[in-house]
PDB file of N, CA and C in Angstrom:
ATOM      1  N   MET A1049     -17.053   6.727  53.108  1.00  0.00           N
ATOM      2  CA  MET A1049     -17.184   7.077  51.771  1.00  0.00           C
ATOM      3  C   MET A1049     -16.074   8.072  51.319  1.00  0.00           C
ATOM      4  N   ARG A1050     -15.492   7.903  50.197  1.00  0.00           N
ATOM      5  CA  ARG A1050     -14.406   8.741  49.764  1.00  0.00           C
ATOM      6  C   ARG A1050     -14.954   9.838  48.844  1.00  0.00           C
ATOM      7  N   LYS A1051     -14.441  11.103  49.012  1.00  0.00           N
ATOM      8  CA  LYS A1051     -14.876  12.154  48.205  1.00  0.00           C
ATOM      9  C   LYS A1051     -14.075  12.189  46.885  1.00  0.00           C
ATOM     10  N   VAL A1052     -14.676  12.369  45.803  1.00  0.00           N
ATOM     11  CA  VAL A1052     -14.124  12.413  44.464  1.00  0.00           C
ATOM     12  C   VAL A1052     -14.307  13.871  43.898  1.00  0.00           C
ATOM     13  N   SER A1053     -13.228  14.418  43.396  1.00  0.00           N
ATOM     14  CA  SER A1053     -13.382  15.711  42.856  1.00  0.00           C
ATOM     15  C   SER A1053     -13.137  15.692  41.364  1.00  0.00           C
ATOM     16  N   LEU A1054     -13.800  16.476  40.670  1.00  0.00           N
ATOM     17  CA  LEU A1054     -13.661  16.600  39.196  1.00  0.00           C
ATOM     18  C   LEU A1054     -13.445  18.079  38.850  1.00  0.00           C
ATOM     19  N   ASP A1055     -12.590  18.297  37.887  1.00  0.00           N
ATOM     20  CA  ASP A1055     -12.426  19.625  37.393  1.00  0.00           C
ATOM     21  C   ASP A1055     -13.701  19.991  36.486  1.00  0.00           C
ATOM     22  N   LEU A1056     -13.763  21.222  36.018  1.00  0.00           N
ATOM     23  CA  LEU A1056     -15.033  21.581  35.314  1.00  0.00           C
ATOM     24  C   LEU A1056     -15.070  20.794  33.971  1.00  0.00           C
ATOM     25  N   GLY A1057     -13.931  20.590  33.334  1.00  0.00           N
ATOM     26  CA  GLY A1057     -13.966  19.855  32.017  1.00  0.00           C
ATOM     27  C   GLY A1057     -14.493  18.451  32.202  1.00  0.00           C
ATOM     28  N   GLN A1058     -13.897  17.723  33.291  1.00  0.00           N
ATOM     29  CA  GLN A1058     -14.367  16.368  33.520  1.00  0.00           C
ATOM     30  C   GLN A1058     -15.853  16.386  33.857  1.00  0.00           C
ATOM     31  N   ALA A1059     -16.340  17.274  34.685  1.00  0.00           N
ATOM     32  CA  ALA A1059     -17.710  17.381  35.101  1.00  0.00           C
ATOM     33  C   ALA A1059     -18.573  17.500  33.885  1.00  0.00           C
ATOM     34  N   LEU A1060     -18.279  18.440  32.877  1.00  0.00           N
ATOM     35  CA  LEU A1060     -19.000  18.662  31.717  1.00  0.00           C
ATOM     36  C   LEU A1060     -18.988  17.393  30.901  1.00  0.00           C
ATOM     37  N   SER A1061     -17.901  16.690  30.793  1.00  0.00           N
ATOM     38  CA  SER A1061     -17.744  15.537  30.090  1.00  0.00           C
ATOM     39  C   SER A1061     -18.775  14.430  30.541  1.00  0.00           C
ATOM     40  N   VAL A1062     -18.785  14.252  31.871  1.00  0.00           N
ATOM     41  CA  VAL A1062     -19.703  13.322  32.468  1.00  0.00           C
ATOM     42  C   VAL A1062     -21.119  13.754  32.199  1.00  0.00           C
ATOM     43  N   PHE A1063     -21.392  14.937  32.297  1.00  0.00           N
ATOM     44  CA  PHE A1063     -22.711  15.503  32.023  1.00  0.00           C
ATOM     45  C   PHE A1063     -23.167  15.274  30.620  1.00  0.00           C
ATOM     46  N   ASP A1064     -22.219  15.566  29.731  1.00  0.00           N
ATOM     47  CA  ASP A1064     -22.536  15.278  28.257  1.00  0.00           C
ATOM     48  C   ASP A1064     -22.789  13.843  28.032  1.00  0.00           C
ATOM     49  N   THR A1065     -22.037  13.004  28.596  1.00  0.00           N
ATOM     50  CA  THR A1065     -22.245  11.575  28.435  1.00  0.00           C
ATOM     51  C   THR A1065     -23.560  11.133  28.955  1.00  0.00           C
ATOM     52  N   ALA A1066     -23.921  11.705  30.043  1.00  0.00           N
ATOM     53  CA  ALA A1066     -25.269  11.318  30.678  1.00  0.00           C
ATOM     54  C   ALA A1066     -26.353  11.750  29.796  1.00  0.00           C
ATOM     55  N   LEU A1067     -26.269  12.908  29.151  1.00  0.00           N
ATOM     56  CA  LEU A1067     -27.268  13.377  28.220  1.00  0.00           C
ATOM     57  C   LEU A1067     -27.406  12.568  27.037  1.00  0.00           C
ATOM     58  N   GLN A1068     -26.331  11.917  26.596  1.00  0.00           N
ATOM     59  CA  GLN A1068     -26.375  11.100  25.381  1.00  0.00           C
ATOM     60  C   GLN A1068     -26.945   9.725  25.636  1.00  0.00           C
ATOM     61  N   LEU A1069     -26.967   9.301  26.848  1.00  0.00           N
ATOM     62  CA  LEU A1069     -27.485   7.954  27.154  1.00  0.00           C
ATOM     63  C   LEU A1069     -28.960   7.928  26.953  1.00  0.00           C
ATOM     64  N   PRO A1070     -29.535   6.888  26.344  1.00  0.00           N
ATOM     65  CA  PRO A1070     -30.960   6.837  26.088  1.00  0.00           C
ATOM     66  C   PRO A1070     -31.715   6.544  27.489  1.00  0.00           C
ATOM     67  N   ASP A1071     -32.932   7.036  27.482  1.00  0.00           N
ATOM     68  CA  ASP A1071     -33.772   6.819  28.654  1.00  0.00           C
ATOM     69  C   ASP A1071     -33.997   5.369  28.907  1.00  0.00           C
ATOM     70  N   THR A1072     -33.967   4.913  30.113  1.00  0.00           N
ATOM     71  CA  THR A1072     -34.118   3.545  30.456  1.00  0.00           C
ATOM     72  C   THR A1072     -35.507   2.995  29.893  1.00  0.00           C
ATOM     73  N   ASP A1073     -36.530   3.784  30.058  1.00  0.00           N
ATOM     74  CA  ASP A1073     -37.910   3.326  29.573  1.00  0.00           C
ATOM     75  C   ASP A1073     -37.865   3.222  28.116  1.00  0.00           C
ATOM     76  N   GLU A1074     -37.166   4.126  27.376  1.00  0.00           N
ATOM     77  CA  GLU A1074     -37.105   3.947  25.894  1.00  0.00           C
ATOM     78  C   GLU A1074     -36.265   2.720  25.467  1.00  0.00           C
ATOM     79  N   VAL A1075     -35.248   2.456  26.234  1.00  0.00           N
ATOM     80  CA  VAL A1075     -34.440   1.270  25.940  1.00  0.00           C
ATOM     81  C   VAL A1075     -35.272   0.011  26.166  1.00  0.00           C
ATOM     82  N   GLN A1076     -36.016  -0.013  27.230  1.00  0.00           N
ATOM     83  CA  GLN A1076     -36.850  -1.269  27.551  1.00  0.00           C
ATOM     84  C   GLN A1076     -37.948  -1.335  26.505  1.00  0.00           C
ATOM     85  N   ALA A1077     -38.596  -0.313  26.138  1.00  0.00           N
ATOM     86  CA  ALA A1077     -39.603  -0.334  25.077  1.00  0.00           C
ATOM     87  C   ALA A1077     -39.045  -0.866  23.763  1.00  0.00           C
ATOM     88  N   GLN A1078     -37.845  -0.392  23.405  1.00  0.00           N
ATOM     89  CA  GLN A1078     -37.285  -0.757  22.170  1.00  0.00           C
ATOM     90  C   GLN A1078     -36.860  -2.225  22.268  1.00  0.00           C
ATOM     91  N   ARG A1079     -36.383  -2.742  23.401  1.00  0.00           N
ATOM     92  CA  ARG A1079     -36.048  -4.082  23.524  1.00  0.00           C
ATOM     93  C   ARG A1079     -37.259  -5.026  23.392  1.00  0.00           C
ATOM     94  N   GLU A1080     -38.357  -4.626  24.024  1.00  0.00           N
ATOM     95  CA  GLU A1080     -39.604  -5.349  23.857  1.00  0.00           C
ATOM     96  C   GLU A1080     -40.136  -5.366  22.445  1.00  0.00           C
ATOM     97  N   GLN A1081     -39.998  -4.268  21.716  1.00  0.00           N
ATOM     98  CA  GLN A1081     -40.374  -4.201  20.291  1.00  0.00           C
ATOM     99  C   GLN A1081     -39.508  -5.115  19.453  1.00  0.00           C
ATOM    100  N   ASP A1082     -38.177  -5.118  19.815  1.00  0.00           N
ATOM    101  CA  ASP A1082     -37.237  -5.962  19.042  1.00  0.00           C
ATOM    102  C   ASP A1082     -37.570  -7.355  19.300  1.00  0.00           C
ATOM    103  N   GLU A1083     -37.797  -7.761  20.507  1.00  0.00           N
ATOM    104  CA  GLU A1083     -38.180  -9.160  20.945  1.00  0.00           C
ATOM    105  C   GLU A1083     -39.379  -9.584  20.154  1.00  0.00           C
ATOM    106  N   TYR A1084     -40.491  -8.746  20.181  1.00  0.00           N
ATOM    107  CA  TYR A1084     -41.693  -9.027  19.496  1.00  0.00           C
ATOM    108  C   TYR A1084     -41.410  -9.221  17.956  1.00  0.00           C
ATOM    109  N   SER A1085     -40.608  -8.342  17.304  1.00  0.00           N
ATOM    110  CA  SER A1085     -40.334  -8.447  15.967  1.00  0.00           C
ATOM    111  C   SER A1085     -39.624  -9.708  15.710  1.00  0.00           C
ATOM    112  N   ASN A1086     -38.639 -10.084  16.494  1.00  0.00           N
ATOM    113  CA  ASN A1086     -37.859 -11.273  16.285  1.00  0.00           C
ATOM    114  C   ASN A1086     -38.834 -12.528  16.402  1.00  0.00           C
ATOM    115  N   GLU A1087     -39.713 -12.516  17.364  1.00  0.00           N
ATOM    116  CA  GLU A1087     -40.655 -13.602  17.485  1.00  0.00           C
ATOM    117  C   GLU A1087     -41.522 -13.788  16.298  1.00  0.00           C
ATOM    118  N   LEU A1088     -41.945 -12.596  15.774  1.00  0.00           N
ATOM    119  CA  LEU A1088     -42.783 -12.575  14.561  1.00  0.00           C
ATOM    120  C   LEU A1088     -42.043 -13.106  13.402  1.00  0.00           C
ATOM    121  N   VAL A1089     -40.795 -12.698  13.196  1.00  0.00           N
ATOM    122  CA  VAL A1089     -39.976 -13.245  12.164  1.00  0.00           C
ATOM    123  C   VAL A1089     -39.809 -14.749  12.266  1.00  0.00           C
ATOM    124  N   ASP A1090     -39.475 -15.173  13.511  1.00  0.00           N
ATOM    125  CA  ASP A1090     -39.374 -16.615  13.714  1.00  0.00           C
ATOM    126  C   ASP A1090     -40.581 -17.382  13.379  1.00  0.00           C
ATOM    127  N   PHE A1091     -41.773 -16.863  13.735  1.00  0.00           N
ATOM    128  CA  PHE A1091     -43.090 -17.545  13.440  1.00  0.00           C
ATOM    129  C   PHE A1091     -43.190 -17.580  11.972  1.00  0.00           C
ATOM    130  N   HIS A1092     -43.000 -16.540  11.236  1.00  0.00           N
ATOM    131  CA  HIS A1092     -43.210 -16.582   9.794  1.00  0.00           C
ATOM    132  C   HIS A1092     -42.134 -17.510   9.058  1.00  0.00           C
ATOM    133  N   GLU A1093     -40.935 -17.547   9.585  1.00  0.00           N
ATOM    134  CA  GLU A1093     -39.917 -18.479   9.048  1.00  0.00           C
ATOM    135  C   GLU A1093     -40.329 -19.879   9.250  1.00  0.00           C
ATOM    136  N   ALA A1094     -40.862 -20.222  10.449  1.00  0.00           N
ATOM    137  CA  ALA A1094     -41.277 -21.547  10.795  1.00  0.00           C
ATOM    138  C   ALA A1094     -42.390 -21.945   9.865  1.00  0.00           C
ATOM    139  N   ARG A1095     -43.376 -21.016   9.675  1.00  0.00           N
ATOM    140  CA  ARG A1095     -44.554 -21.205   8.849  1.00  0.00           C
ATOM    141  C   ARG A1095     -44.096 -21.451   7.354  1.00  0.00           C
ATOM    142  N   LEU A1096     -43.191 -20.748   6.933  1.00  0.00           N
ATOM    143  CA  LEU A1096     -42.651 -20.884   5.589  1.00  0.00           C
ATOM    144  C   LEU A1096     -41.993 -22.255   5.399  1.00  0.00           C
ATOM    145  N   ILE A1097     -41.219 -22.697   6.395  1.00  0.00           N
ATOM    146  CA  ILE A1097     -40.507 -24.011   6.356  1.00  0.00           C
ATOM    147  C   ILE A1097     -41.584 -25.053   6.278  1.00  0.00           C
ATOM    148  N   GLU A1098     -42.645 -24.973   7.110  1.00  0.00           N
ATOM    149  CA  GLU A1098     -43.730 -25.960   7.134  1.00  0.00           C
ATOM    150  C   GLU A1098     -44.406 -26.055   5.750  1.00  0.00           C
ATOM    151  N   VAL A1099     -44.680 -24.806   5.133  1.00  0.00           N
ATOM    152  CA  VAL A1099     -45.343 -24.872   3.801  1.00  0.00           C
ATOM    153  C   VAL A1099     -44.413 -25.466   2.773  1.00  0.00           C
ATOM    154  N   ARG A1100     -43.214 -25.211   2.830  1.00  0.00           N
ATOM    155  CA  ARG A1100     -42.230 -25.839   1.867  1.00  0.00           C
ATOM    156  C   ARG A1100     -42.152 -27.281   2.031  1.00  0.00           C
ATOM    157  N   ARG A1101     -42.188 -27.788   3.274  1.00  0.00           N
ATOM    158  CA  ARG A1101     -42.163 -29.214   3.551  1.00  0.00           C
ATOM    159  C   ARG A1101     -43.426 -29.914   2.963  1.00  0.00           C
ATOM    160  N   ARG A1102     -44.570 -29.287   3.159  1.00  0.00           N
ATOM    161  CA  ARG A1102     -45.830 -29.918   2.692  1.00  0.00           C
ATOM    162  C   ARG A1102     -45.829 -29.864   1.166  1.00  0.00           C
ATOM    163  N   ARG A1103     -45.363 -28.815   0.607  1.00  0.00           N
ATOM    164  CA  ARG A1103     -45.240 -28.850  -0.829  1.00  0.00           C
ATOM    165  C   ARG A1103     -44.313 -29.908  -1.402  1.00  0.00           C
ATOM    166  N   LEU A1104     -43.220 -30.058  -0.785  1.00  0.00           N
ATOM    167  CA  LEU A1104     -42.205 -31.075  -1.214  1.00  0.00           C
ATOM    168  C   LEU A1104     -42.833 -32.520  -0.993  1.00  0.00           C
ATOM    169  N   SER A1105     -43.513 -32.694   0.034  1.00  0.00           N
ATOM    170  CA  SER A1105     -44.104 -33.950   0.289  1.00  0.00           C
ATOM    171  C   SER A1105     -45.237 -34.227  -0.693  1.00  0.00           C
ATOM    172  N   LEU A1106     -45.929 -33.226  -1.033  1.00  0.00           N
ATOM    173  CA  LEU A1106     -47.032 -33.370  -1.998  1.00  0.00           C
ATOM    174  C   LEU A1106     -46.447 -33.644  -3.413  1.00  0.00           C
ATOM    175  N   ALA A1107     -45.327 -32.949  -3.738  1.00  0.00           N
ATOM    176  CA  ALA A1107     -44.649 -33.182  -5.004  1.00  0.00           C
ATOM    177  C   ALA A1107     -44.159 -34.645  -5.089  1.00  0.00           C
ATOM    178  N   ARG A1108     -43.604 -35.086  -4.042  1.00  0.00           N
ATOM    179  CA  ARG A1108     -43.060 -36.435  -4.025  1.00  0.00           C
ATOM    180  C   ARG A1108     -44.166 -37.478  -4.125  1.00  0.00           C
ATOM    181  N   THR A1109     -45.320 -37.172  -3.571  1.00  0.00           N
ATOM    182  CA  THR A1109     -46.502 -38.127  -3.651  1.00  0.00           C
ATOM    183  C   THR A1109     -46.955 -38.221  -5.077  1.00  0.00           C
ATOM    184  N   ARG A1110     -47.036 -36.974  -5.664  1.00  0.00           N
ATOM    185  CA  ARG A1110     -47.598 -36.918  -7.106  1.00  0.00           C
ATOM    186  C   ARG A1110     -46.522 -37.648  -8.000  1.00  0.00           C
ATOM    187  N   SER A1111     -45.200 -37.535  -7.731  1.00  0.00           N
ATOM    188  CA  SER A1111     -44.258 -38.093  -8.729  1.00  0.00           C
ATOM    189  C   SER A1111     -44.218 -39.638  -8.561  1.00  0.00           C
ATOM    190  N   VAL A1112     -44.625 -40.161  -7.398  1.00  0.00           N
ATOM    191  CA  VAL A1112     -44.668 -41.662  -7.179  1.00  0.00           C
ATOM    192  C   VAL A1112     -45.802 -42.242  -7.968  1.00  0.00           C
ATOM    193  N   ARG A1113     -46.880 -41.541  -8.146  1.00  0.00           N
ATOM    194  CA  ARG A1113     -48.094 -42.039  -8.805  1.00  0.00           C
ATOM    195  C   ARG A1113     -47.831 -42.228 -10.259  1.00  0.00           C
TER     196      ARG A1113
END
């Protein structure tokens, strides 16, 4: 293993960067929430498309009569 040395400025910079990084658990929780939100949006978009198709089909059926 090789020893790496940092001066005080570099060490403080590394420490500051580490403090700014989000907690892994928070990141995972946010990802799960985002995935759930995306799935919910996809579900509602699919439902809206289905409703529009049914209305269009019904309108076509009525116009043929």
